[in-house]
Amino acid sequence: MLEIVSLEKRFGQNTILRDVNIKVARGELVFIIGPSGSGKSTMLRCCNRLEEPSAGDIIVDGRNIMSGTRRDLDLMRLKVGMVFQGFHLYPHMSVLGNVTLAQRKALGRSRAEADERALDMLERVGLAHKADAMPSELSGGQQQRVAIARSLALDPLVMLFDEPTSALDPELVGSVLKVMKDLKEKGMTMLVVSHEMGFARETADRVIFMDGGVIVEEGRPEQIFGAPKAERTRAFLSRVLE
């Protein structure tokens, strides 16, 4: 469903990513871990060209988003949902308005169609009862779940999560992880960058460890967490799992 081929990203003389290759199968949850500054978030943002790759290919459902017209790119971006650390909700719009806006503007759905889809997705993340609330009336965990509903309402093929719980108070993290686990169980294809190691161990199909802009090691959660092969992986996990 998603393939990253020989991805490189440079800022001037500084190489952030070098020869990154990842395949994510349909319905698979692939979890990316690694220290800050290892290139994880940059790699994720390259997957829908929020960051422009310096080299390499990004293939979504068999189509290379590095080629084609701007309209081709815009259409494919609709198929790659992204949830950020920050919630990026419009503060002057209700929850329902936030979830319907992109549907109407990007997909051309009628207000009635967009409202119906939005309410379905808000129900899915447990927030249909908050449809008329303003973002300022919600907790951080609720705002992040609205952001997930907004992405889901566009019917993406792949969901990208960039540290979705890092801005949340600890007691709010569980509600967001539960939604992500439910998505996995319903067959959503997901690429997740996060420090939630317990969630990775329990839910991921594969775990990839990145450091210094390269993939150091990848494998099943039990292998990466239980018997990592690379010294750099062992050193990282010994720090974060203490």
PDB file of C-alpha atoms in Angstrom:
ATOM      1  CA  MET A   1       0.000   0.000   0.000  1.00  0.00           C
ATOM      2  CA  LEU A   2       2.903   2.355   0.773  1.00  0.00           C
ATOM      3  CA  GLU A   3       6.460   1.965  -0.457  1.00  0.00           C
ATOM      4  CA  ILE A   4       9.378   4.273   0.267  1.00  0.00           C
ATOM      5  CA  VAL A   5      12.245   3.654  -2.150  1.00  0.00           C
ATOM      6  CA  SER A   6      15.819   4.948  -1.720  1.00  0.00           C
ATOM      7  CA  LEU A   7      14.545   8.088   0.049  1.00  0.00           C
ATOM      8  CA  GLU A   8      17.003  10.870   0.716  1.00  0.00           C
ATOM      9  CA  LYS A   9      16.484  14.297   2.237  1.00  0.00           C
ATOM     10  CA  ARG A  10      19.099  17.017   2.419  1.00  0.00           C
ATOM     11  CA  PHE A  11      18.969  20.519   3.863  1.00  0.00           C
ATOM     12  CA  GLY A  12      21.919  22.267   2.240  1.00  0.00           C
ATOM     13  CA  GLN A  13      24.984  20.192   3.080  1.00  0.00           C
ATOM     14  CA  ASN A  14      23.196  18.393   5.896  1.00  0.00           C
ATOM     15  CA  THR A  15      21.837  14.943   4.977  1.00  0.00           C
ATOM     16  CA  ILE A  16      18.815  14.106   7.138  1.00  0.00           C
ATOM     17  CA  LEU A  17      17.772  10.856   5.435  1.00  0.00           C
ATOM     18  CA  ARG A  18      19.887   8.491   3.370  1.00  0.00           C
ATOM     19  CA  ASP A  19      18.701   5.462   1.393  1.00  0.00           C
ATOM     20  CA  VAL A  20      15.556   4.807   3.437  1.00  0.00           C
ATOM     21  CA  ASN A  21      13.503   1.866   2.131  1.00  0.00           C
ATOM     22  CA  ILE A  22      10.205   0.834   3.754  1.00  0.00           C
ATOM     23  CA  LYS A  23       7.273  -1.252   2.540  1.00  0.00           C
ATOM     24  CA  VAL A  24       3.935  -1.151   4.349  1.00  0.00           C
ATOM     25  CA  ALA A  25       1.449  -3.810   3.276  1.00  0.00           C
ATOM     26  CA  ARG A  26      -2.303  -3.288   3.201  1.00  0.00           C
ATOM     27  CA  GLY A  27      -3.669  -3.435   6.743  1.00  0.00           C
ATOM     28  CA  GLU A  28      -0.208  -3.411   8.317  1.00  0.00           C
ATOM     29  CA  LEU A  29       0.838  -1.187  11.224  1.00  0.00           C
ATOM     30  CA  VAL A  30       4.526  -0.301  10.998  1.00  0.00           C
ATOM     31  CA  PHE A  31       5.992   1.533  13.975  1.00  0.00           C
ATOM     32  CA  ILE A  32       9.066   3.794  13.710  1.00  0.00           C
ATOM     33  CA  ILE A  33      11.188   4.371  16.806  1.00  0.00           C
ATOM     34  CA  GLY A  34      14.482   6.148  17.369  1.00  0.00           C
ATOM     35  CA  PRO A  35      16.097   9.079  19.166  1.00  0.00           C
ATOM     36  CA  SER A  36      15.141  12.684  18.531  1.00  0.00           C
ATOM     37  CA  GLY A  37      16.810  14.005  15.409  1.00  0.00           C
ATOM     38  CA  SER A  38      17.024  10.594  13.746  1.00  0.00           C
ATOM     39  CA  GLY A  39      14.887  11.683  10.782  1.00  0.00           C
ATOM     40  CA  LYS A  40      11.665   9.864  11.703  1.00  0.00           C
ATOM     41  CA  SER A  41       9.278  12.805  11.357  1.00  0.00           C
ATOM     42  CA  THR A  42      11.045  14.114   8.251  1.00  0.00           C
ATOM     43  CA  MET A  43      10.646  10.702   6.646  1.00  0.00           C
ATOM     44  CA  LEU A  44       6.946  10.674   7.510  1.00  0.00           C
ATOM     45  CA  ARG A  45       6.408  14.160   6.060  1.00  0.00           C
ATOM     46  CA  CYS A  46       8.129  13.082   2.855  1.00  0.00           C
ATOM     47  CA  CYS A  47       5.454  10.403   2.413  1.00  0.00           C
ATOM     48  CA  ASN A  48       2.938  13.045   1.288  1.00  0.00           C
ATOM     49  CA  ARG A  49       5.540  15.592   0.191  1.00  0.00           C
ATOM     50  CA  LEU A  50       4.940  18.025   3.012  1.00  0.00           C
ATOM     51  CA  GLU A  51       8.714  17.795   2.920  1.00  0.00           C
ATOM     52  CA  GLU A  52      10.070  17.513  -0.592  1.00  0.00           C
ATOM     53  CA  PRO A  53      12.413  14.500  -0.918  1.00  0.00           C
ATOM     54  CA  SER A  54      15.852  15.209  -2.366  1.00  0.00           C
ATOM     55  CA  ALA A  55      15.852  11.795  -4.051  1.00  0.00           C
ATOM     56  CA  GLY A  56      13.861   8.593  -4.104  1.00  0.00           C
ATOM     57  CA  ASP A  57      10.279   7.519  -4.747  1.00  0.00           C
ATOM     58  CA  ILE A  58       7.098   7.392  -2.693  1.00  0.00           C
ATOM     59  CA  ILE A  59       4.589   4.873  -4.048  1.00  0.00           C
ATOM     60  CA  VAL A  60       1.012   4.846  -2.735  1.00  0.00           C
ATOM     61  CA  ASP A  61      -1.299   2.070  -3.922  1.00  0.00           C
ATOM     62  CA  GLY A  62       0.930   1.470  -6.925  1.00  0.00           C
ATOM     63  CA  ARG A  63       1.244   5.144  -7.975  1.00  0.00           C
ATOM     64  CA  ASN A  64       4.438   7.148  -7.626  1.00  0.00           C
ATOM     65  CA  ILE A  65       3.584  10.506  -6.054  1.00  0.00           C
ATOM     66  CA  MET A  66       6.978  11.876  -7.124  1.00  0.00           C
ATOM     67  CA  SER A  67       5.744  12.011 -10.723  1.00  0.00           C
ATOM     68  CA  GLY A  68       2.675  13.479 -12.370  1.00  0.00           C
ATOM     69  CA  THR A  69       0.972  16.859 -12.172  1.00  0.00           C
ATOM     70  CA  ARG A  70       0.218  18.995  -9.145  1.00  0.00           C
ATOM     71  CA  ARG A  71      -3.387  17.852  -9.356  1.00  0.00           C
ATOM     72  CA  ASP A  72      -2.236  14.223  -9.292  1.00  0.00           C
ATOM     73  CA  LEU A  73      -0.307  15.001  -6.111  1.00  0.00           C
ATOM     74  CA  ASP A  74      -3.277  16.743  -4.509  1.00  0.00           C
ATOM     75  CA  LEU A  75      -5.533  13.787  -5.290  1.00  0.00           C
ATOM     76  CA  MET A  76      -3.062  11.290  -3.859  1.00  0.00           C
ATOM     77  CA  ARG A  77      -2.588  13.408  -0.726  1.00  0.00           C
ATOM     78  CA  LEU A  78      -6.270  12.849  -0.007  1.00  0.00           C
ATOM     79  CA  LYS A  79      -5.465   9.155   0.173  1.00  0.00           C
ATOM     80  CA  VAL A  80      -2.691   9.655   2.738  1.00  0.00           C
ATOM     81  CA  GLY A  81      -4.174  10.904   5.996  1.00  0.00           C
ATOM     82  CA  MET A  82      -1.835  12.521   8.505  1.00  0.00           C
ATOM     83  CA  VAL A  83      -2.175  13.191  12.212  1.00  0.00           C
ATOM     84  CA  PHE A  84       0.390  15.545  13.748  1.00  0.00           C
ATOM     85  CA  GLN A  85       1.694  16.216  17.258  1.00  0.00           C
ATOM     86  CA  GLY A  86      -0.441  19.367  17.345  1.00  0.00           C
ATOM     87  CA  PHE A  87      -4.114  19.024  16.576  1.00  0.00           C
ATOM     88  CA  HIS A  88      -4.371  21.866  14.020  1.00  0.00           C
ATOM     89  CA  LEU A  89      -8.095  22.344  14.499  1.00  0.00           C
ATOM     90  CA  TYR A  90      -9.691  25.598  13.379  1.00  0.00           C
ATOM     91  CA  PRO A  91     -10.519  27.320  16.691  1.00  0.00           C
ATOM     92  CA  HIS A  92     -13.411  29.333  15.228  1.00  0.00           C
ATOM     93  CA  MET A  93     -15.210  26.268  13.859  1.00  0.00           C
ATOM     94  CA  SER A  94     -17.190  23.600  15.694  1.00  0.00           C
ATOM     95  CA  VAL A  95     -16.013  20.003  15.840  1.00  0.00           C
ATOM     96  CA  LEU A  96     -18.444  19.156  13.053  1.00  0.00           C
ATOM     97  CA  GLY A  97     -17.203  22.078  10.968  1.00  0.00           C
ATOM     98  CA  ASN A  98     -13.601  20.955  11.372  1.00  0.00           C
ATOM     99  CA  VAL A  99     -14.421  17.434  10.173  1.00  0.00           C
ATOM    100  CA  THR A 100     -16.574  18.528   7.231  1.00  0.00           C
ATOM    101  CA  LEU A 101     -14.483  21.365   5.778  1.00  0.00           C
ATOM    102  CA  ALA A 102     -11.939  19.314   3.812  1.00  0.00           C
ATOM    103  CA  GLN A 103     -14.648  16.923   2.652  1.00  0.00           C
ATOM    104  CA  ARG A 104     -16.594  19.772   1.058  1.00  0.00           C
ATOM    105  CA  LYS A 105     -13.592  21.708  -0.288  1.00  0.00           C
ATOM    106  CA  ALA A 106     -11.400  18.826  -1.467  1.00  0.00           C
ATOM    107  CA  LEU A 107     -13.881  16.058  -2.252  1.00  0.00           C
ATOM    108  CA  GLY A 108     -16.827  18.219  -3.326  1.00  0.00           C
ATOM    109  CA  ARG A 109     -19.279  16.535  -0.998  1.00  0.00           C
ATOM    110  CA  SER A 110     -22.528  18.296  -0.230  1.00  0.00           C
ATOM    111  CA  ARG A 111     -23.011  19.648   3.269  1.00  0.00           C
ATOM    112  CA  ALA A 112     -25.460  16.835   4.030  1.00  0.00           C
ATOM    113  CA  GLU A 113     -23.043  14.160   2.767  1.00  0.00           C
ATOM    114  CA  ALA A 114     -20.125  15.694   4.664  1.00  0.00           C
ATOM    115  CA  ASP A 115     -22.156  15.996   7.867  1.00  0.00           C
ATOM    116  CA  GLU A 116     -23.237  12.350   7.671  1.00  0.00           C
ATOM    117  CA  ARG A 117     -19.687  11.129   7.092  1.00  0.00           C
ATOM    118  CA  ALA A 118     -18.338  13.403   9.832  1.00  0.00           C
ATOM    119  CA  LEU A 119     -20.838  12.137  12.379  1.00  0.00           C
ATOM    120  CA  ASP A 120     -19.998   8.536  11.459  1.00  0.00           C
ATOM    121  CA  MET A 121     -16.303   9.188  12.013  1.00  0.00           C
ATOM    122  CA  LEU A 122     -16.877  11.134  15.224  1.00  0.00           C
ATOM    123  CA  GLU A 123     -18.911   8.174  16.454  1.00  0.00           C
ATOM    124  CA  ARG A 124     -15.987   5.933  15.559  1.00  0.00           C
ATOM    125  CA  VAL A 125     -13.629   7.948  17.792  1.00  0.00           C
ATOM    126  CA  GLY A 126     -16.221   8.284  20.547  1.00  0.00           C
ATOM    127  CA  LEU A 127     -17.025  11.971  20.084  1.00  0.00           C
ATOM    128  CA  ALA A 128     -20.309  12.211  18.199  1.00  0.00           C
ATOM    129  CA  HIS A 129     -21.795  13.884  21.276  1.00  0.00           C
ATOM    130  CA  LYS A 130     -19.239  16.706  20.912  1.00  0.00           C
ATOM    131  CA  ALA A 131     -20.156  17.586  17.302  1.00  0.00           C
ATOM    132  CA  ASP A 132     -21.416  21.065  18.231  1.00  0.00           C
ATOM    133  CA  ALA A 133     -18.607  21.862  20.693  1.00  0.00           C
ATOM    134  CA  MET A 134     -15.774  24.260  19.955  1.00  0.00           C
ATOM    135  CA  PRO A 135     -12.164  22.999  20.090  1.00  0.00           C
ATOM    136  CA  SER A 136     -11.476  25.145  23.161  1.00  0.00           C
ATOM    137  CA  GLU A 137     -14.110  23.131  25.037  1.00  0.00           C
ATOM    138  CA  LEU A 138     -12.291  19.848  24.450  1.00  0.00           C
ATOM    139  CA  SER A 139      -9.400  18.175  26.211  1.00  0.00           C
ATOM    140  CA  GLY A 140      -6.186  17.570  24.285  1.00  0.00           C
ATOM    141  CA  GLY A 141      -7.057  13.903  23.857  1.00  0.00           C
ATOM    142  CA  GLN A 142     -10.471  14.801  22.490  1.00  0.00           C
ATOM    143  CA  GLN A 143      -8.949  17.326  20.075  1.00  0.00           C
ATOM    144  CA  GLN A 144      -6.539  14.709  18.775  1.00  0.00           C
ATOM    145  CA  ARG A 145      -9.397  12.261  18.257  1.00  0.00           C
ATOM    146  CA  VAL A 146     -11.250  14.939  16.275  1.00  0.00           C
ATOM    147  CA  ALA A 147      -8.113  15.345  14.139  1.00  0.00           C
ATOM    148  CA  ILE A 148      -8.129  11.594  13.508  1.00  0.00           C
ATOM    149  CA  ALA A 149     -11.829  11.698  12.582  1.00  0.00           C
ATOM    150  CA  ARG A 150     -11.116  14.556  10.175  1.00  0.00           C
ATOM    151  CA  SER A 151      -8.505  12.461   8.368  1.00  0.00           C
ATOM    152  CA  LEU A 152     -10.679   9.341   8.341  1.00  0.00           C
ATOM    153  CA  ALA A 153     -13.594  11.269   6.845  1.00  0.00           C
ATOM    154  CA  LEU A 154     -11.549  11.681   3.637  1.00  0.00           C
ATOM    155  CA  ASP A 155     -11.401   7.880   3.193  1.00  0.00           C
ATOM    156  CA  PRO A 156      -7.604   7.555   3.181  1.00  0.00           C
ATOM    157  CA  LEU A 157      -5.799   4.421   2.058  1.00  0.00           C
ATOM    158  CA  VAL A 158      -2.963   5.019   4.520  1.00  0.00           C
ATOM    159  CA  MET A 159      -2.772   6.887   7.831  1.00  0.00           C
ATOM    160  CA  LEU A 160       0.460   8.533   8.998  1.00  0.00           C
ATOM    161  CA  PHE A 161       0.815   9.374  12.691  1.00  0.00           C
ATOM    162  CA  ASP A 162       3.606  11.755  13.768  1.00  0.00           C
ATOM    163  CA  GLU A 163       3.989  11.566  17.563  1.00  0.00           C
ATOM    164  CA  PRO A 164       0.200  11.708  18.028  1.00  0.00           C
ATOM    165  CA  THR A 165       0.358  11.524  21.833  1.00  0.00           C
ATOM    166  CA  SER A 166       3.442  13.620  22.605  1.00  0.00           C
ATOM    167  CA  ALA A 167       1.461  16.818  23.298  1.00  0.00           C
ATOM    168  CA  LEU A 168      -1.024  15.080  25.608  1.00  0.00           C
ATOM    169  CA  ASP A 169      -1.134  14.775  29.375  1.00  0.00           C
ATOM    170  CA  PRO A 170      -0.358  11.168  30.357  1.00  0.00           C
ATOM    171  CA  GLU A 171      -3.920  10.409  31.457  1.00  0.00           C
ATOM    172  CA  LEU A 172      -5.235  11.380  27.991  1.00  0.00           C
ATOM    173  CA  VAL A 173      -2.877   9.211  25.966  1.00  0.00           C
ATOM    174  CA  GLY A 174      -4.902   6.022  26.349  1.00  0.00           C
ATOM    175  CA  SER A 175      -7.983   7.379  24.583  1.00  0.00           C
ATOM    176  CA  VAL A 176      -5.962   8.182  21.445  1.00  0.00           C
ATOM    177  CA  LEU A 177      -4.108   4.866  21.474  1.00  0.00           C
ATOM    178  CA  LYS A 178      -7.439   3.041  21.780  1.00  0.00           C
ATOM    179  CA  VAL A 179      -8.679   4.730  18.590  1.00  0.00           C
ATOM    180  CA  MET A 180      -5.457   3.749  16.798  1.00  0.00           C
ATOM    181  CA  LYS A 181      -5.792   0.156  18.001  1.00  0.00           C
ATOM    182  CA  ASP A 182      -9.394   0.076  16.751  1.00  0.00           C
ATOM    183  CA  LEU A 183      -8.223   1.360  13.356  1.00  0.00           C
ATOM    184  CA  LYS A 184      -5.654  -1.417  13.203  1.00  0.00           C
ATOM    185  CA  GLU A 185      -8.292  -4.026  14.025  1.00  0.00           C
ATOM    186  CA  LYS A 186     -10.515  -2.674  11.233  1.00  0.00           C
ATOM    187  CA  GLY A 187      -7.706  -3.039   8.688  1.00  0.00           C
ATOM    188  CA  MET A 188      -6.357   0.491   8.328  1.00  0.00           C
ATOM    189  CA  THR A 189      -2.822   0.702   6.918  1.00  0.00           C
ATOM    190  CA  MET A 190      -0.705   2.805   9.296  1.00  0.00           C
ATOM    191  CA  LEU A 191       2.810   4.160   9.585  1.00  0.00           C
ATOM    192  CA  VAL A 192       3.393   5.505  13.103  1.00  0.00           C
ATOM    193  CA  VAL A 193       6.228   7.548  14.599  1.00  0.00           C
ATOM    194  CA  SER A 194       5.942   7.493  18.376  1.00  0.00           C
ATOM    195  CA  HIS A 195       7.686   6.878  21.681  1.00  0.00           C
ATOM    196  CA  GLU A 196       4.775   4.742  22.961  1.00  0.00           C
ATOM    197  CA  MET A 197       6.843   1.577  23.278  1.00  0.00           C
ATOM    198  CA  GLY A 198       4.188  -0.432  25.088  1.00  0.00           C
ATOM    199  CA  PHE A 199       1.711   0.273  22.296  1.00  0.00           C
ATOM    200  CA  ALA A 200       4.310  -0.710  19.684  1.00  0.00           C
ATOM    201  CA  ARG A 201       5.059  -3.960  21.458  1.00  0.00           C
ATOM    202  CA  GLU A 202       1.369  -4.833  21.747  1.00  0.00           C
ATOM    203  CA  THR A 203      -0.058  -3.605  18.442  1.00  0.00           C
ATOM    204  CA  ALA A 204       2.581  -3.199  15.705  1.00  0.00           C
ATOM    205  CA  ASP A 205       3.186  -5.766  12.992  1.00  0.00           C
ATOM    206  CA  ARG A 206       6.747  -4.501  12.519  1.00  0.00           C
ATOM    207  CA  VAL A 207       9.027  -2.077  14.325  1.00  0.00           C
ATOM    208  CA  ILE A 208      11.736  -0.057  12.575  1.00  0.00           C
ATOM    209  CA  PHE A 209      14.571   1.571  14.499  1.00  0.00           C
ATOM    210  CA  MET A 210      16.075   4.660  12.864  1.00  0.00           C
ATOM    211  CA  ASP A 211      19.156   6.607  13.904  1.00  0.00           C
ATOM    212  CA  GLY A 212      21.268   9.141  12.051  1.00  0.00           C
ATOM    213  CA  GLY A 213      18.886   9.237   9.098  1.00  0.00           C
ATOM    214  CA  VAL A 214      19.152   5.539   8.284  1.00  0.00           C
ATOM    215  CA  ILE A 215      17.242   2.369   9.142  1.00  0.00           C
ATOM    216  CA  VAL A 216      19.409   0.472  11.591  1.00  0.00           C
ATOM    217  CA  GLU A 217      17.166  -2.512  12.226  1.00  0.00           C
ATOM    218  CA  GLU A 218      13.632  -3.751  11.665  1.00  0.00           C
ATOM    219  CA  GLY A 219      11.641  -6.784  12.703  1.00  0.00           C
ATOM    220  CA  ARG A 220       8.705  -8.118  14.655  1.00  0.00           C
ATOM    221  CA  PRO A 221       8.067  -6.331  17.981  1.00  0.00           C
ATOM    222  CA  GLU A 222       9.168  -9.365  19.978  1.00  0.00           C
ATOM    223  CA  GLN A 223      12.477  -9.431  18.121  1.00  0.00           C
ATOM    224  CA  ILE A 224      13.212  -5.706  18.304  1.00  0.00           C
ATOM    225  CA  PHE A 225      12.241  -5.344  21.960  1.00  0.00           C
ATOM    226  CA  GLY A 226      13.290  -8.777  23.123  1.00  0.00           C
ATOM    227  CA  ALA A 227      16.462  -9.550  21.164  1.00  0.00           C
ATOM    228  CA  PRO A 228      17.669  -6.559  19.091  1.00  0.00           C
ATOM    229  CA  LYS A 229      20.617  -7.377  16.873  1.00  0.00           C
ATOM    230  CA  ALA A 230      22.242  -3.956  16.531  1.00  0.00           C
ATOM    231  CA  GLU A 231      24.189  -2.370  19.367  1.00  0.00           C
ATOM    232  CA  ARG A 232      22.628   1.019  18.566  1.00  0.00           C
ATOM    233  CA  THR A 233      19.147  -0.472  18.972  1.00  0.00           C
ATOM    234  CA  ARG A 234      20.086  -2.117  22.268  1.00  0.00           C
ATOM    235  CA  ALA A 235      21.560   1.126  23.600  1.00  0.00           C
ATOM    236  CA  PHE A 236      18.483   3.143  22.650  1.00  0.00           C
ATOM    237  CA  LEU A 237      16.030   0.672  24.147  1.00  0.00           C
ATOM    238  CA  SER A 238      18.059   0.347  27.351  1.00  0.00           C
ATOM    239  CA  ARG A 239      17.569   4.074  27.879  1.00  0.00           C
ATOM    240  CA  VAL A 240      13.886   4.394  26.967  1.00  0.00           C
ATOM    241  CA  LEU A 241      12.747   1.187  28.684  1.00  0.00           C
ATOM    242  CA  GLU A 242      14.490   1.790  32.003  1.00  0.00           C
TER     243      GLU A 242
END
